[in-house]
CSV table of C-alpha atoms in Angstrom, one decimal:
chain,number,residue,atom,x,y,z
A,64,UNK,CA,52.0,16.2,-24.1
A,65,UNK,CA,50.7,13.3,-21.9
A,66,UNK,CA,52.8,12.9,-18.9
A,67,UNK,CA,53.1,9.7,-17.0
A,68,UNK,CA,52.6,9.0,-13.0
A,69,UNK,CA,55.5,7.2,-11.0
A,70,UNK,CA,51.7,5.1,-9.2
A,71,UNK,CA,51.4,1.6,-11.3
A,72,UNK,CA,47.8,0.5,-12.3
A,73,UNK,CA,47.0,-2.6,-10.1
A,74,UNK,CA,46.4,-5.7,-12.1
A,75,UNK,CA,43.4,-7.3,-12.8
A,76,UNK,CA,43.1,-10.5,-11.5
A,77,UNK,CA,42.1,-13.2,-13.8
A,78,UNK,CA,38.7,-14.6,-14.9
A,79,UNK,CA,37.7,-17.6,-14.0
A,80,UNK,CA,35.6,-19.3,-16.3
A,81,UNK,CA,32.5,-20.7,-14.6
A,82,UNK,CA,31.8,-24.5,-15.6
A,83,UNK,CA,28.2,-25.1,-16.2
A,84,UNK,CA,27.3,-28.4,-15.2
A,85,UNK,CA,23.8,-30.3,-15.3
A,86,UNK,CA,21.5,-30.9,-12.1
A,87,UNK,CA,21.7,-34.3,-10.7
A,88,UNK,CA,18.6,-33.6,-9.1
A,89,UNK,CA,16.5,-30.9,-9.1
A,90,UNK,CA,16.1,-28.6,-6.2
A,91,UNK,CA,13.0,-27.7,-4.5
A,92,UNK,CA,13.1,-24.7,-2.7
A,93,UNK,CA,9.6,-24.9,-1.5
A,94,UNK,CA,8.8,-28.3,0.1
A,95,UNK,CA,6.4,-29.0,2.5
A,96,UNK,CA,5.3,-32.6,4.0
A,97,UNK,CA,2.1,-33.2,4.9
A,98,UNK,CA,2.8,-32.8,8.5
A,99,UNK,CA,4.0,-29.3,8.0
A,100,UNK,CA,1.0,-28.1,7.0
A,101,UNK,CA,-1.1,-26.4,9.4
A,102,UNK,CA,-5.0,-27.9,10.2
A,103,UNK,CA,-7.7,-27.9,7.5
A,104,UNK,CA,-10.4,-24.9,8.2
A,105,UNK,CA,-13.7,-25.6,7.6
A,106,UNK,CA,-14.9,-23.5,5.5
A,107,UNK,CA,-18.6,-22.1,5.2
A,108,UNK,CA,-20.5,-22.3,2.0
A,109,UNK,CA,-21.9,-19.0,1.8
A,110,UNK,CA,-24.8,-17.9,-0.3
A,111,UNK,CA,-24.6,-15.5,-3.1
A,112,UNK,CA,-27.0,-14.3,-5.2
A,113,UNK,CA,-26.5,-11.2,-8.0
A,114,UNK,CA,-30.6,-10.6,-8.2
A,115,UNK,CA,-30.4,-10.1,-3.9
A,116,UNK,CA,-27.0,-7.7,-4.6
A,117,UNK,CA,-28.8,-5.9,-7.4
A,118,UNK,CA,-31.6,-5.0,-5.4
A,119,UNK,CA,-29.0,-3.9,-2.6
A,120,UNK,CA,-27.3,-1.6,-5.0
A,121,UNK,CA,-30.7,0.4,-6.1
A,122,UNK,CA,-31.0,1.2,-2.6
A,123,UNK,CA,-29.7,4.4,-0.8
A,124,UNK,CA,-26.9,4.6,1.6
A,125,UNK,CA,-27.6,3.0,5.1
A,126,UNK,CA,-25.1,5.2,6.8
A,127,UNK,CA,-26.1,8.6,5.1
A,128,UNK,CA,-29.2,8.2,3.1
A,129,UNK,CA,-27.5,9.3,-0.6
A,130,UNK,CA,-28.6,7.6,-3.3
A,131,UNK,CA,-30.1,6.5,-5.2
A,132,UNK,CA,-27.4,3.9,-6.2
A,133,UNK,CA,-25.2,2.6,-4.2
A,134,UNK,CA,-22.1,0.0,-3.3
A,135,UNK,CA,-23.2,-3.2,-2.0
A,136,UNK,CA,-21.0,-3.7,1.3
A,137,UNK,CA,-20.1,-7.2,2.4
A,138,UNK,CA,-19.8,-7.5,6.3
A,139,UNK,CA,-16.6,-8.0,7.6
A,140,UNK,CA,-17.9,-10.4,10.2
A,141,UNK,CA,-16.4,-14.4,9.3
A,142,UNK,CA,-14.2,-12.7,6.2
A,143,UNK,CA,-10.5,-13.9,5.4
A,144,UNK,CA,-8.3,-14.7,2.8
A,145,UNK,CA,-10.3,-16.2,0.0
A,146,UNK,CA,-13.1,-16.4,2.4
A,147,UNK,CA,-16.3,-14.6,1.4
A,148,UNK,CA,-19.4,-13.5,3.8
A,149,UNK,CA,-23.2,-14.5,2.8
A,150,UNK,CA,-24.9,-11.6,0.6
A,151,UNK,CA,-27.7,-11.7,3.0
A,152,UNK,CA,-25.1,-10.1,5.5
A,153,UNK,CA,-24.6,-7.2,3.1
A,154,UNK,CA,-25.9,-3.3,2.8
A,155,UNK,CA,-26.3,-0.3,0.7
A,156,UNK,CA,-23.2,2.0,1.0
A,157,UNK,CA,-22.3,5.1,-0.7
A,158,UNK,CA,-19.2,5.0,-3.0
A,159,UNK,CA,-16.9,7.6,-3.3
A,160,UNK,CA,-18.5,11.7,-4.3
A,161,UNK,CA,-16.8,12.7,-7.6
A,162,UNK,CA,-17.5,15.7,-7.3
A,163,UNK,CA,-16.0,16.8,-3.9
A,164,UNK,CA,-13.6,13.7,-4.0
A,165,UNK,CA,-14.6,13.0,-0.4
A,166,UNK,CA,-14.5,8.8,0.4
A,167,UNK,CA,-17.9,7.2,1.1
A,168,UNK,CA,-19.6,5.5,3.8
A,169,UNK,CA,-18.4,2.2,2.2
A,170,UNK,CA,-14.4,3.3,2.8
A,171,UNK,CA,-15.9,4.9,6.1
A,172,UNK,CA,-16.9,1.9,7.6
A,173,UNK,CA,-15.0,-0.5,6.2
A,174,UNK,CA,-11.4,0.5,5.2
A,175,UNK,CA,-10.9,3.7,6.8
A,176,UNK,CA,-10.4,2.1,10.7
A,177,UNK,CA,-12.3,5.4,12.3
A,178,UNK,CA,-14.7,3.2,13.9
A,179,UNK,CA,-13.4,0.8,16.1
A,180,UNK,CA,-14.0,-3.4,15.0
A,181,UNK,CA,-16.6,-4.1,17.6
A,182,UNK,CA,-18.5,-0.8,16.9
A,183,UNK,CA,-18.0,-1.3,12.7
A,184,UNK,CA,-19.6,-4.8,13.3
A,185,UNK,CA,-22.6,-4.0,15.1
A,186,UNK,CA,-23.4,-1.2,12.9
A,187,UNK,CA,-22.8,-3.7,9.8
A,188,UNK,CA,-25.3,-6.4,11.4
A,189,UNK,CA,-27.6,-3.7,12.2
A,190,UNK,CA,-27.9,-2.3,8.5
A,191,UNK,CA,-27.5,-6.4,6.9
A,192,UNK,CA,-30.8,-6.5,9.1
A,193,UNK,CA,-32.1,-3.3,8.1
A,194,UNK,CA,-31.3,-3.8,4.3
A,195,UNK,CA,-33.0,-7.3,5.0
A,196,UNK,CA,-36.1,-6.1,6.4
A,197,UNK,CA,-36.3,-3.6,3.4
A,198,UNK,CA,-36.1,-5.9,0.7
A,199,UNK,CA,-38.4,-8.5,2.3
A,200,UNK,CA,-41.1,-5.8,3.1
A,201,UNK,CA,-41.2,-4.5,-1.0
A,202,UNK,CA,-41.8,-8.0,-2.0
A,203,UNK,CA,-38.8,-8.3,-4.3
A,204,UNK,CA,-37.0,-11.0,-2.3
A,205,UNK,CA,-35.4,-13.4,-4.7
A,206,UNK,CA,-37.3,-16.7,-5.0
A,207,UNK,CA,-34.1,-18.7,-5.0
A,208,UNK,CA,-32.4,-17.1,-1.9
A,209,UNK,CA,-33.6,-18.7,1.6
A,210,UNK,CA,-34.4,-16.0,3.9
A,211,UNK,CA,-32.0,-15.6,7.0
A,212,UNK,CA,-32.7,-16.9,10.1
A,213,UNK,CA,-33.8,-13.5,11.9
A,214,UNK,CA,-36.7,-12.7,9.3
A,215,UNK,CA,-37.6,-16.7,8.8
């Protein structure tokens, strides 16, 4: 037996159809004037060269000596957002160790932020030299890559 409660249901109010009507004119949610827009940067042309990263790569770590193949590290030093840094500013370092999943001198230097900016930058310029030197003195130096203005 179903009994009934002395409370009465609210009504629901009505629904309202919605009228779709046409744009007059379309929106635009993102416009910006010309004089909005911030200043132009200049941006550097940097050189890059796979043969000079290659060679980079077959070296061992700069930071701990593992190798034999390693990660070529770009310098942080003039990067951005969809800004790049010269390959002559790069090094050898090591990638992550499989087998004792422990990050490499690549993340250590560059991701990790254990070595404070100004610190991580002269170590970088001091291995891009290093790396430089290296490469120069085994005679594989890519024809079609000037050298950098320390070595020239």
């Amino acid at each position: 037996m179903l009994r009934r409660t002395g409370f009465k249901r609210p009504e629901r109010p009505a629904k309202v159809p919605v009228l779709l009507q046409p744009l007059v004119q379309p929106v635009n949610y993102a416009r910006i004037s010309a004089n909005d827009a911030g200043p132009a940067v200049a941006k550097e042309n940097p050189l890059t060269c796979e043969a000079y990263r290659e060679l980079v790569r077959a070296m061992p770590c700069m930071h701990c000596g593992r190798g034999p193949r390693s990660q070529f590290c770009h310098g942080d030093q003039g990067k951005g957002m969809g800004l790049k840094t010269d390959d002559r500013t790069g090094w050898p370092g090591c990638g992550p160790d499989l087998a004792t999943n422990a990050p490499g001198c690549h993340w250590l230097i560059g991701t990790s932020g254990q070595i404070p900016k100004e610190e991580r930058r002269a170590l970088e310029k001091k291995y891009a030299a290093q790396t430089r030197a290296a490469v120069l003195a085994s005679g594989k130096w890519p024809k079609n890559l000037p050298l950098w203005k320390e070595i020239a």
